[in-house]
Amino acid sequence: MEKFHNDMLCKLETAINELDAESDCSLQRIETVILLIMECLYKVKEYVLKKGFKNTNEEIRFFKFQKPTIVAKLIYYNTIYKIETNKPHGTKPIKQYLNTELKNLQRYFDNNLDFYKYYRTNSSYLDDKLFLRSNYDIKLCLDTYYFQSDHRFSTSHDYKVSKIIANDLIQVYIEDQLNNISHQSKSTIPQKLNWTDNKVALIELIYALHYQGVFNNGNADIKLITKYFENTFNINLGN
């Protein structure tokens, strides 16, 4: 089973990487990637139903570690597809939207904290209930998804493992998007200009503009105009 899984995962990741390099439209790329993952999962399911497992240890390993590496990709790309297709217009609405998505990830984490601890500490004392087919314990907070899934290819908690892996990736994606927005916002702020020519040239410019009456309909005092230029161009023109 391990060799078959590794081969399938390697082929899938190679195909995804090739799409990353070739495709111009990100949404079309994501659609194609989702189809590739579903095809991969179908083949893995077909193999499991045909070959089965040598023992319970192999079965637990498959549903705890191997299947989730593939399903997590499906959850990740499907979620990114939804994020991108539902993203609003405008910098502020996008930031609010992405921050809401981060809160949704945090909410899932909070609601499944006990299992997060179990999985991330690499515990195994409940593996026979969590990762063996048709051996579920309803007291362990099962997702409704499990009751609708094909129990020949699902356990009570393999999908939760997939969600943990996917949510970590989704969080990175969203935070990268927010960082990009912040960098773009900073780059649009104009840099302060310093007057680097001699002071006489700037004084002559100020007098010329004052004479033409271009400020406040010609009612701006010369001292006010001078002070404004000093602050704007970081220079002291003296008296």
XYZ file of N, CA and C in Angstrom:
717
model
N 0.820 -1.205 0.000
C 0.000 0.000 0.000
C 0.861 1.265 0.000
N 1.920 1.267 0.796
C 2.743 2.467 0.911
C 3.393 2.838 -0.415
N 3.892 1.855 -1.139
C 4.526 2.123 -2.438
C 3.500 2.671 -3.428
N 2.322 2.052 -3.458
C 1.272 2.511 -4.370
C 0.888 3.955 -4.044
N 0.698 4.237 -2.758
C 0.320 5.592 -2.338
C 1.390 6.603 -2.711
N 2.648 6.274 -2.449
C 3.747 7.190 -2.745
C 3.857 7.464 -4.241
N 3.663 6.428 -5.043
C 3.710 6.590 -6.504
C 2.583 7.510 -6.988
N 1.382 7.285 -6.466
C 0.234 8.101 -6.870
C 0.422 9.550 -6.436
N 0.914 9.750 -5.220
C 1.126 11.097 -4.696
C 2.203 11.822 -5.497
N 3.250 11.119 -5.848
C 4.345 11.709 -6.629
C 3.844 12.146 -8.004
N 3.061 11.290 -8.671
C 2.511 11.635 -9.990
C 1.582 12.841 -9.896
N 0.776 12.870 -8.840
C -0.161 13.974 -8.659
C 0.586 15.288 -8.449
N 1.570 15.289 -7.582
C 2.314 16.521 -7.292
C 3.097 16.992 -8.504
N 3.618 16.051 -9.288
C 4.328 16.415 -10.523
C 3.379 17.095 -11.503
N 2.173 16.545 -11.646
C 1.182 17.122 -12.558
C 0.761 18.514 -12.092
N 0.591 18.689 -10.783
C 0.207 19.991 -10.234
C 1.317 21.016 -10.463
N 2.562 20.619 -10.240
C 3.700 21.525 -10.447
C 3.821 21.942 -11.901
N 3.552 21.025 -12.820
C 3.600 21.354 -14.241
C 2.523 22.372 -14.599
N 1.355 22.217 -14.006
C 0.281 23.182 -14.248
C 0.638 24.552 -13.693
N 1.284 24.586 -12.545
C 1.715 25.852 -11.943
C 2.647 26.607 -12.876
N 3.479 25.863 -13.597
C 4.478 26.477 -14.471
C 3.882 26.915 -15.806
N 2.827 26.226 -16.269
C 2.328 26.459 -17.622
C 1.086 27.331 -17.685
N 0.187 27.195 -16.718
C -1.118 27.836 -16.822
C -1.051 29.328 -16.532
N -1.830 30.107 -17.307
C -1.887 31.552 -17.118
C -3.058 31.960 -16.227
N -4.171 31.264 -16.342
C -5.366 31.613 -15.579
C -5.437 30.778 -14.311
N -5.352 31.431 -13.174
C -5.285 30.706 -11.909
C -6.557 29.913 -11.632
N -7.730 30.477 -11.949
C -8.980 29.762 -11.688
C -9.096 28.516 -12.556
N -8.723 28.631 -13.810
C -8.743 27.457 -14.691
C -7.746 26.413 -14.209
N -6.604 26.878 -13.712
C -5.608 25.949 -13.186
C -6.157 25.199 -11.987
N -6.820 25.922 -11.091
C -7.376 25.286 -9.901
C -8.437 24.256 -10.282
N -9.268 24.599 -11.258
C -10.284 23.649 -11.721
C -9.633 22.366 -12.225
N -8.573 22.519 -12.990
C -7.866 21.351 -13.531
C -7.224 20.538 -12.421
N -6.628 21.236 -11.440
C -5.992 20.549 -10.316
C -7.021 19.743 -9.526
N -8.186 20.315 -9.290
C -9.238 19.606 -8.554
C -9.628 18.320 -9.279
N -9.747 18.393 -10.601
C -10.087 17.195 -11.385
C -8.985 16.137 -11.277
N -7.732 16.584 -11.272
C -6.605 15.654 -11.142
C -6.631 14.945 -9.781
N -6.915 15.696 -8.741
C -6.955 15.115 -7.397
C -8.094 14.114 -7.274
N -9.247 14.469 -7.828
C -10.393 13.554 -7.771
C -10.105 12.258 -8.521
N -9.420 12.386 -9.644
C -9.043 11.195 -10.407
C -8.070 10.330 -9.608
N -7.126 10.980 -8.949
C -6.158 10.264 -8.113
C -6.870 9.535 -6.973
N -7.801 10.229 -6.305
C -8.542 9.620 -5.200
C -9.369 8.428 -5.673
N -9.939 8.559 -6.847
C -10.737 7.452 -7.400
C -9.871 6.205 -7.590
N -8.662 6.408 -8.108
C -7.763 5.273 -8.332
C -7.311 4.661 -7.004
N -7.037 5.510 -6.025
C -6.628 5.007 -4.709
C -7.775 4.227 -4.062
N -8.982 4.757 -4.158
C -10.145 4.064 -3.603
C -10.334 2.718 -4.287
N -10.213 2.716 -5.589
C -10.359 1.472 -6.355
C -9.345 0.431 -5.895
N -8.125 0.873 -5.648
C -7.067 -0.017 -5.199
C -7.370 -0.570 -3.805
N -7.822 0.298 -2.910
C -8.129 -0.121 -1.535
C -9.267 -1.137 -1.519
N -10.309 -0.872 -2.272
C -11.457 -1.784 -2.282
C -11.104 -3.131 -2.912
N -10.158 -3.113 -3.829
C -9.762 -4.360 -4.494
C -8.745 -5.141 -3.679
N -7.736 -4.441 -3.158
C -6.626 -5.119 -2.474
C -6.836 -5.240 -0.965
N -7.498 -4.270 -0.369
C -7.663 -4.278 1.080
C -6.346 -4.000 1.794
N -6.271 -4.372 3.075
C -5.070 -4.135 3.882
C -4.582 -5.450 4.474
N -3.267 -5.524 4.690
C -2.674 -6.738 5.263
C -3.096 -6.926 6.718
N -3.188 -5.824 7.457
C -3.533 -5.887 8.870
C -4.079 -4.536 9.326
N -4.479 -4.460 10.591
C -5.057 -3.207 11.102
C -4.036 -2.082 11.156
N -2.787 -2.405 11.391
C -1.750 -1.359 11.420
C -1.630 -0.665 10.074
N -1.683 -1.442 8.994
C -1.601 -0.860 7.659
C -2.835 -0.009 7.375
N -3.985 -0.488 7.831
C -5.229 0.265 7.634
C -5.187 1.587 8.392
N -4.758 1.547 9.641
C -4.656 2.772 10.436
C -3.679 3.754 9.796
N -2.543 3.244 9.359
C -1.538 4.113 8.731
C -2.107 4.780 7.477
N -2.858 4.029 6.697
C -3.427 4.591 5.471
C -4.398 5.727 5.785
N -5.330 5.492 6.703
C -6.367 6.490 6.976
C -5.885 7.628 7.880
N -4.803 7.403 8.601
C -4.284 8.455 9.469
C -3.269 9.341 8.760
N -2.493 8.771 7.842
C -1.400 9.524 7.228
C -1.464 9.610 5.702
N -1.823 8.525 5.033
C -1.678 8.479 3.580
C -2.855 9.094 2.833
N -4.055 8.621 3.108
C -5.224 9.202 2.436
C -5.348 10.704 2.695
N -5.146 11.185 3.950
C -5.287 12.625 4.201
C -4.345 13.516 3.391
N -3.172 13.012 2.992
C -2.262 13.845 2.190
C -2.869 14.186 0.840
N -3.730 13.302 0.341
C -4.379 13.551 -0.946
C -5.656 14.360 -0.753
N -6.477 13.953 0.213
C -7.738 14.659 0.460
C -7.472 16.107 0.884
N -6.406 16.340 1.634
C -6.068 17.705 2.063
C -5.848 18.608 0.857
N -5.251 18.078 -0.197
C -5.043 18.871 -1.414
C -6.381 19.252 -2.036
N -7.322 18.305 -2.020
C -8.645 18.587 -2.575
C -9.352 19.674 -1.766
N -9.299 19.578 -0.448
C -9.918 20.590 0.418
C -9.259 21.945 0.190
N -7.928 21.953 0.118
C -7.176 23.193 -0.051
C -7.553 23.894 -1.361
N -7.441 23.185 -2.476
C -7.696 23.818 -3.770
C -9.163 24.198 -3.935
N -10.068 23.394 -3.395
C -11.484 23.727 -3.477
C -11.788 24.975 -2.663
N -11.162 25.099 -1.497
C -11.370 26.284 -0.655
C -10.782 27.530 -1.317
N -9.586 27.394 -1.893
C -8.964 28.538 -2.582
C -9.818 28.972 -3.773
N -10.389 27.996 -4.462
C -11.264 28.306 -5.596
C -12.469 29.129 -5.127
N -13.066 28.721 -4.003
C -14.208 29.457 -3.458
C -13.797 30.855 -3.006
N -12.647 30.957 -2.370
C -12.159 32.261 -1.910
C -11.984 33.217 -3.082
N -11.365 32.724 -4.145
C -11.070 33.583 -5.292
C -12.332 33.960 -6.067
N -13.274 33.031 -6.191
C -14.493 33.334 -6.958
C -15.456 34.221 -6.176
N -15.377 34.203 -4.843
C -16.273 35.016 -4.020
C -15.633 36.299 -3.521
N -14.379 36.538 -3.900
C -13.646 37.704 -3.396
C -14.291 38.998 -3.903
N -14.558 39.956 -3.004
C -15.159 41.228 -3.428
C -14.140 42.134 -4.111
N -14.599 43.312 -4.533
C -13.717 44.296 -5.161
C -13.339 45.366 -4.139
N -12.145 45.913 -4.305
C -11.692 46.984 -3.417
C -10.818 46.454 -2.301
N -9.788 47.220 -1.985
C -8.794 46.777 -0.993
C -9.409 46.510 0.371
N -10.210 47.450 0.872
C -10.788 47.297 2.218
C -11.745 46.118 2.298
N -12.693 45.956 1.343
C -13.582 44.785 1.400
C -12.828 43.455 1.293
N -11.764 43.433 0.486
C -10.985 42.203 0.351
C -10.308 41.852 1.666
N -9.730 42.854 2.345
C -9.080 42.601 3.639
C -10.085 42.081 4.664
N -11.274 42.668 4.693
C -12.307 42.209 5.624
C -12.725 40.777 5.298
N -12.874 40.509 4.016
C -13.277 39.177 3.552
C -12.246 38.120 3.937
N -10.969 38.415 3.696
C -9.907 37.463 4.016
C -9.766 37.268 5.525
N -9.929 38.330 6.283
C -9.864 38.204 7.744
C -11.022 37.367 8.280
N -12.175 37.447 7.628
C -13.301 36.588 8.008
C -12.975 35.125 7.751
N -12.306 34.872 6.630
C -11.905 33.497 6.322
C -10.918 32.971 7.369
N -10.025 33.829 7.818
C -9.090 33.428 8.886
C -9.840 33.104 10.177
N -10.868 33.878 10.475
C -11.666 33.613 11.671
C -12.390 32.278 11.566
N -12.817 31.929 10.352
C -13.471 30.631 10.148
C -12.503 29.482 10.429
N -11.251 29.655 10.022
C -10.234 28.638 10.314
C -10.005 28.530 11.816
N -9.955 29.673 12.480
C -9.755 29.678 13.927
C -10.925 29.012 14.635
N -12.125 29.230 14.129
C -13.317 28.633 14.728
C -13.274 27.109 14.609
N -12.848 26.624 13.455
C -12.730 25.175 13.284
C -11.689 24.604 14.247
N -10.591 25.318 14.395
C -9.551 24.901 15.335
C -10.104 24.833 16.760
N -10.815 25.876 17.162
C -11.366 25.918 18.520
C -12.364 24.791 18.753
N -13.168 24.492 17.741
C -14.199 23.460 17.883
C -13.626 22.048 17.881
N -12.392 21.904 17.416
C -11.777 20.574 17.327
C -10.437 20.515 18.060
N -10.326 21.314 19.099
C -9.049 21.461 19.789
C -8.517 20.140 20.334
N -9.402 19.325 20.901
C -8.957 18.048 21.479
C -8.333 17.150 20.420
N -8.966 17.107 19.251
C -8.406 16.252 18.193
C -7.113 16.837 17.635
N -7.037 18.161 17.537
C -5.792 18.798 17.117
C -4.643 18.363 18.021
N -4.898 18.389 19.325
C -3.868 17.996 20.286
C -3.489 16.531 20.096
N -4.502 15.696 19.909
C -4.251 14.261 19.735
C -3.387 14.009 18.492
N -3.757 14.642 17.400
C -3.054 14.398 16.137
C -1.650 14.997 16.148
N -1.533 16.218 16.629
C -0.245 16.909 16.547
C 0.773 16.410 17.571
N 0.310 15.727 18.597
C 1.241 15.100 19.545
C 1.547 13.666 19.143
N 1.037 13.287 17.950
C 1.272 11.945 17.408
C 0.810 10.847 18.379
N -0.303 11.095 19.057
C -0.872 10.094 19.964
C -1.483 8.951 19.152
N -1.649 7.815 19.796
C -2.157 6.639 19.078
C -3.140 5.800 19.895
N -3.440 6.196 21.126
C -4.248 5.346 22.002
C -5.706 5.232 21.540
N -6.163 6.116 20.644
C -7.528 6.023 20.114
C -7.565 5.640 18.635
N -6.420 5.284 18.083
C -6.348 5.022 16.644
C -7.309 3.934 16.182
N -7.544 2.927 17.017
C -8.430 1.839 16.609
C -9.881 2.303 16.474
N -10.242 3.393 17.144
C -11.589 3.943 17.022
C -11.660 5.022 15.938
N -10.561 5.726 15.749
C -10.553 6.869 14.834
C -10.215 6.505 13.395
N -9.397 5.478 13.206
C -8.853 5.213 11.867
C -9.029 3.775 11.389
N -10.005 3.086 11.935
C -10.408 1.787 11.393
C -11.836 1.923 10.879
N -12.109 1.363 9.726
C -13.424 1.512 9.111
C -14.516 0.846 9.945
N -15.664 1.508 9.966
C -16.858 0.993 10.656
C -16.577 0.653 12.117
N -15.672 1.405 12.707
C -15.344 1.175 14.116
C -15.457 2.487 14.890
N -16.430 3.301 14.487
C -16.546 4.641 15.048
C -17.170 4.624 16.445
N -16.921 5.709 17.163
C -17.519 5.927 18.477
C -18.230 7.276 18.430
N -19.526 7.262 18.507
C -20.303 8.493 18.344
C -20.002 9.522 19.425
N -19.432 9.082 20.538
C -19.088 10.000 21.627
C -17.877 10.863 21.288
N -17.192 10.559 20.178
C -15.975 11.284 19.818
C -16.244 12.447 18.862
N -17.432 13.032 18.960
C -17.765 14.248 18.187
C -17.563 14.044 16.692
N -18.351 13.194 16.091
C -18.210 12.900 14.666
C -18.814 14.007 13.818
N -18.181 14.283 12.679
C -18.752 15.207 11.706
C -19.911 14.521 10.989
N -20.908 15.315 10.626
C -22.032 14.768 9.863
C -21.548 14.159 8.553
N -20.456 14.712 8.034
C -19.881 14.215 6.776
C -19.636 12.709 6.830
N -19.215 12.215 7.973
C -18.864 10.790 8.082
C -20.063 9.899 7.790
N -21.235 10.279 8.268
C -22.420 9.439 8.092
C -22.893 9.415 6.638
N -22.450 10.392 5.858
C -22.834 10.448 4.447
C -21.756 9.871 3.532
N -20.631 9.512 4.093
C -19.500 9.039 3.285
C -19.587 7.537 3.025
N -18.759 7.074 2.125
C -18.661 5.645 1.823
C -17.786 5.002 2.902
N -18.387 4.204 3.772
C -17.650 3.639 4.902
C -16.638 2.584 4.480
N -16.684 2.182 3.239
C -15.661 1.255 2.740
C -14.336 1.983 2.529
N -14.412 3.323 2.419
C -13.212 4.107 2.128
C -13.078 5.284 3.094
N -13.721 5.190 4.237
C -13.675 6.277 5.206
C -13.683 5.746 6.628
N -13.046 6.516 7.502
C -13.124 6.259 8.938
C -13.711 7.510 9.582
N -13.933 7.450 10.876
C -14.612 8.569 11.522
C -13.787 9.849 11.549
N -12.445 9.734 11.451
C -11.623 10.926 11.640
C -10.556 11.156 10.565
N -10.517 10.380 9.513
C -9.493 10.652 8.491
C -9.756 11.988 7.799
N -11.049 12.373 7.687
C -11.355 13.661 7.056
C -10.899 14.822 7.942
N -11.004 14.653 9.259
C -10.526 15.704 10.173
C -9.025 15.926 10.020
N -8.282 14.834 9.838
C -6.835 14.979 9.612
C -6.591 15.771 8.330
N -7.364 15.448 7.300
C -7.233 16.165 6.035
C -7.527 17.649 6.219
N -8.537 17.964 7.025
C -8.890 19.355 7.286
C -7.770 20.087 8.023
N -7.133 19.414 8.970
C -6.026 20.029 9.709
C -4.902 20.402 8.750
N -4.523 19.456 7.897
C -3.443 19.701 6.934
C -3.823 20.831 5.978
N -5.057 20.750 5.449
C -5.510 21.750 4.480
C -5.626 23.130 5.110
N -6.169 23.199 6.319
C -6.362 24.502 6.967
C -5.046 25.217 7.232
N -4.008 24.456 7.542
C -2.688 25.070 7.718
C -2.234 25.733 6.414
N -2.460 25.058 5.302
C -2.069 25.594 3.992
C -2.938 26.788 3.608
N -4.233 26.688 3.901
C -5.157 27.776 3.590
C -4.784 29.026 4.381
N -4.417 28.843 5.637
C -4.011 29.978 6.468
C -2.806 30.686 5.870
N -1.822 29.923 5.418
C -0.635 30.502 4.786
C -1.034 31.279 3.542
N -1.931 30.704 2.736
C -2.382 31.354 1.503
C -3.047 32.701 1.812
N -3.963 32.698 2.789
C -4.693 33.921 3.126
C -3.747 34.974 3.684
N -2.837 34.570 4.562
C -1.896 35.527 5.149
C -0.980 36.110 4.083
N -0.599 35.312 3.091
C 0.200 35.826 1.974
C -0.591 36.879 1.191
N -1.880 36.617 0.986
C -2.735 37.569 0.277
C -2.833 38.891 1.044
N -2.995 38.790 2.350
C -3.072 40.000 3.173
C -1.757 40.773 3.170
N -0.646 40.055 3.213
C 0.667 40.710 3.152
C 0.861 41.427 1.827
N 0.420 40.807 0.736
C 0.535 41.436 -0.585
C -0.268 42.730 -0.641
N -1.458 42.699 -0.044
C -2.292 43.900 -0.022
C -1.599 45.007 0.768
N -1.001 44.635 1.910
C -0.302 45.629 2.733
C 0.874 46.234 1.989
N 1.645 45.395 1.290
C 2.789 45.897 0.524
C 2.335 46.827 -0.596
N 1.244 46.456 -1.270
C 0.730 47.292 -2.357
C 0.253 48.633 -1.823
N -0.378 48.605 -0.637
C -0.866 49.854 -0.038
C 0.302 50.770 0.319
N 1.364 50.187 0.865
C 2.538 50.980 1.230
C 3.211 51.571 0.002
N 3.229 50.791 -1.095
C 3.912 51.259 -2.304
C 3.181 52.410 -2.966
N 1.868 52.573 -2.660
C 1.105 53.667 -3.253
C 1.251 54.974 -2.475
N 1.828 54.902 -1.263
C 2.043 56.120 -0.481
C 3.225 56.881 -1.077
N 3.031 58.131 -1.512
C 4.129 58.871 -2.146
C 5.264 59.154 -1.155
N 6.485 59.037 -1.642
C 7.642 59.325 -0.806
C 7.815 60.846 -0.670
N 8.330 61.257 0.471
C 8.553 62.688 0.711
C 9.701 63.175 -0.172
N 9.497 64.337 -0.792
C 10.511 64.912 -1.673
C 11.330 65.953 -0.919
N 12.627 65.968 -1.163
C 13.523 66.967 -0.579
C 13.996 67.931 -1.674
N 14.017 69.220 -1.361
C 14.531 70.211 -2.319
C 16.054 70.158 -2.271
N 16.673 69.822 -3.402
C 18.129 69.636 -3.422
C 18.845 70.704 -4.251
N 18.075 71.615 -4.843
C 18.693 72.731 -5.549
C 18.973 73.845 -4.519
N 19.514 74.979 -4.975
C 19.814 76.061 -4.020
C 18.522 76.740 -3.570
N 18.597 77.398 -2.419
C 17.419 78.014 -1.809
C 16.869 79.162 -2.652
N 17.768 79.880 -3.327
C 17.336 81.038 -4.119
C 16.344 80.616 -5.198
N 16.600 79.459 -5.822
C 15.721 78.987 -6.889
C 14.313 78.731 -6.355
N 14.214 78.143 -5.146
C 12.898 77.853 -4.566
C 12.202 79.150 -4.160
N 12.982 80.109 -3.591
C 12.399 81.394 -3.185
C 11.826 82.127 -4.399
N 12.566 82.105 -5.507
C 12.091 82.750 -6.736
C 10.806 82.089 -7.239
N 10.741 80.738 -7.100
C 9.539 80.012 -7.523
C 8.345 80.410 -6.659
N 8.568 80.515 -5.341
C 7.489 80.890 -4.416
C 6.966 82.292 -4.740
N 7.886 83.240 -4.961
C 7.468 84.614 -5.288
C 6.696 84.648 -6.607
N 7.136 83.838 -7.564
C 6.454 83.815 -8.866
C 5.031 83.285 -8.717
N 4.876 82.218 -7.940
C 3.547 81.640 -7.726
C 2.654 82.590 -6.941
N 3.240 83.270 -5.944
C 2.475 84.247 -5.165
C 2.015 85.404 -6.039
N 2.908 85.852 -6.907
C 2.577 86.958 -7.806
C 1.441 86.593 -8.756
N 1.422 85.300 -9.197
C 0.375 84.846 -10.114
C -0.955 84.602 -9.391
N -0.921 84.587 -8.053
C -2.154 84.413 -7.273
C -2.769 83.030 -7.401
N -1.916 82.010 -7.440
C -2.425 80.643 -7.679
C -2.923 79.970 -6.406
N -2.677 80.556 -5.240
C -3.106 79.942 -3.985
C -4.249 80.741 -3.366
N -5.325 80.052 -2.990
C -6.475 80.672 -2.302
C -6.970 81.920 -3.037
N -7.038 81.791 -4.354
C -7.524 82.900 -5.191
C -6.705 84.173 -5.012
N -5.408 84.003 -4.739
C -4.507 85.142 -4.606
C -4.498 85.751 -3.231
N -5.202 85.114 -2.276
C -5.308 85.699 -0.928
C -4.332 85.074 0.065
N -3.510 84.119 -0.368
C -2.570 83.454 0.546
C -1.379 84.361 0.822
N -1.018 84.481 2.093
C 0.117 85.310 2.492
C 1.418 84.640 2.061
N 2.416 85.419 1.693
C 3.697 84.889 1.239
C 4.360 84.038 2.321
N 4.175 84.424 3.599
C 4.780 83.652 4.684
C 4.134 82.270 4.794
N 2.809 82.197 4.592
C 2.105 80.924 4.651
C 2.554 80.001 3.515
N 2.698 80.588 2.324
C 3.149 79.791 1.173
C 4.562 79.272 1.418
N 5.426 80.147 1.950
C 6.810 79.763 2.212
C 6.874 78.628 3.228
N 6.070 78.743 4.295
C 6.054 77.707 5.329
C 5.596 76.367 4.752
N 4.613 76.421 3.878
C 4.109 75.197 3.250
C 5.200 74.525 2.427
N 5.929 75.297 1.644
C 7.007 74.745 0.827
C 8.124 74.188 1.701
N 8.428 74.879 2.808
C 9.464 74.381 3.715
C 9.091 73.012 4.274
N 7.831 72.869 4.712
C 7.382 71.594 5.272
C 7.326 70.500 4.206
N 6.870 70.877 3.022
C 6.701 69.894 1.949
C 8.033 69.366 1.440
N 8.996 70.295 1.258
C 10.270 69.900 0.651
C 11.416 69.800 1.661
N 11.080 69.830 2.952
C 12.060 69.589 4.017
C 13.259 70.533 3.907
N 12.989 71.815 3.915
C 14.070 72.800 3.777
C 13.733 74.040 4.611
N 14.748 74.684 5.124
C 14.576 75.915 5.899
C 15.053 77.085 5.025
N 14.114 77.972 4.679
C 14.443 79.083 3.811
C 14.859 80.343 4.568
N 14.822 80.258 5.899
C 15.250 81.424 6.697
C 14.204 82.499 6.675
N 14.629 83.739 6.959
C 13.716 84.871 7.043
C 13.531 85.463 5.646
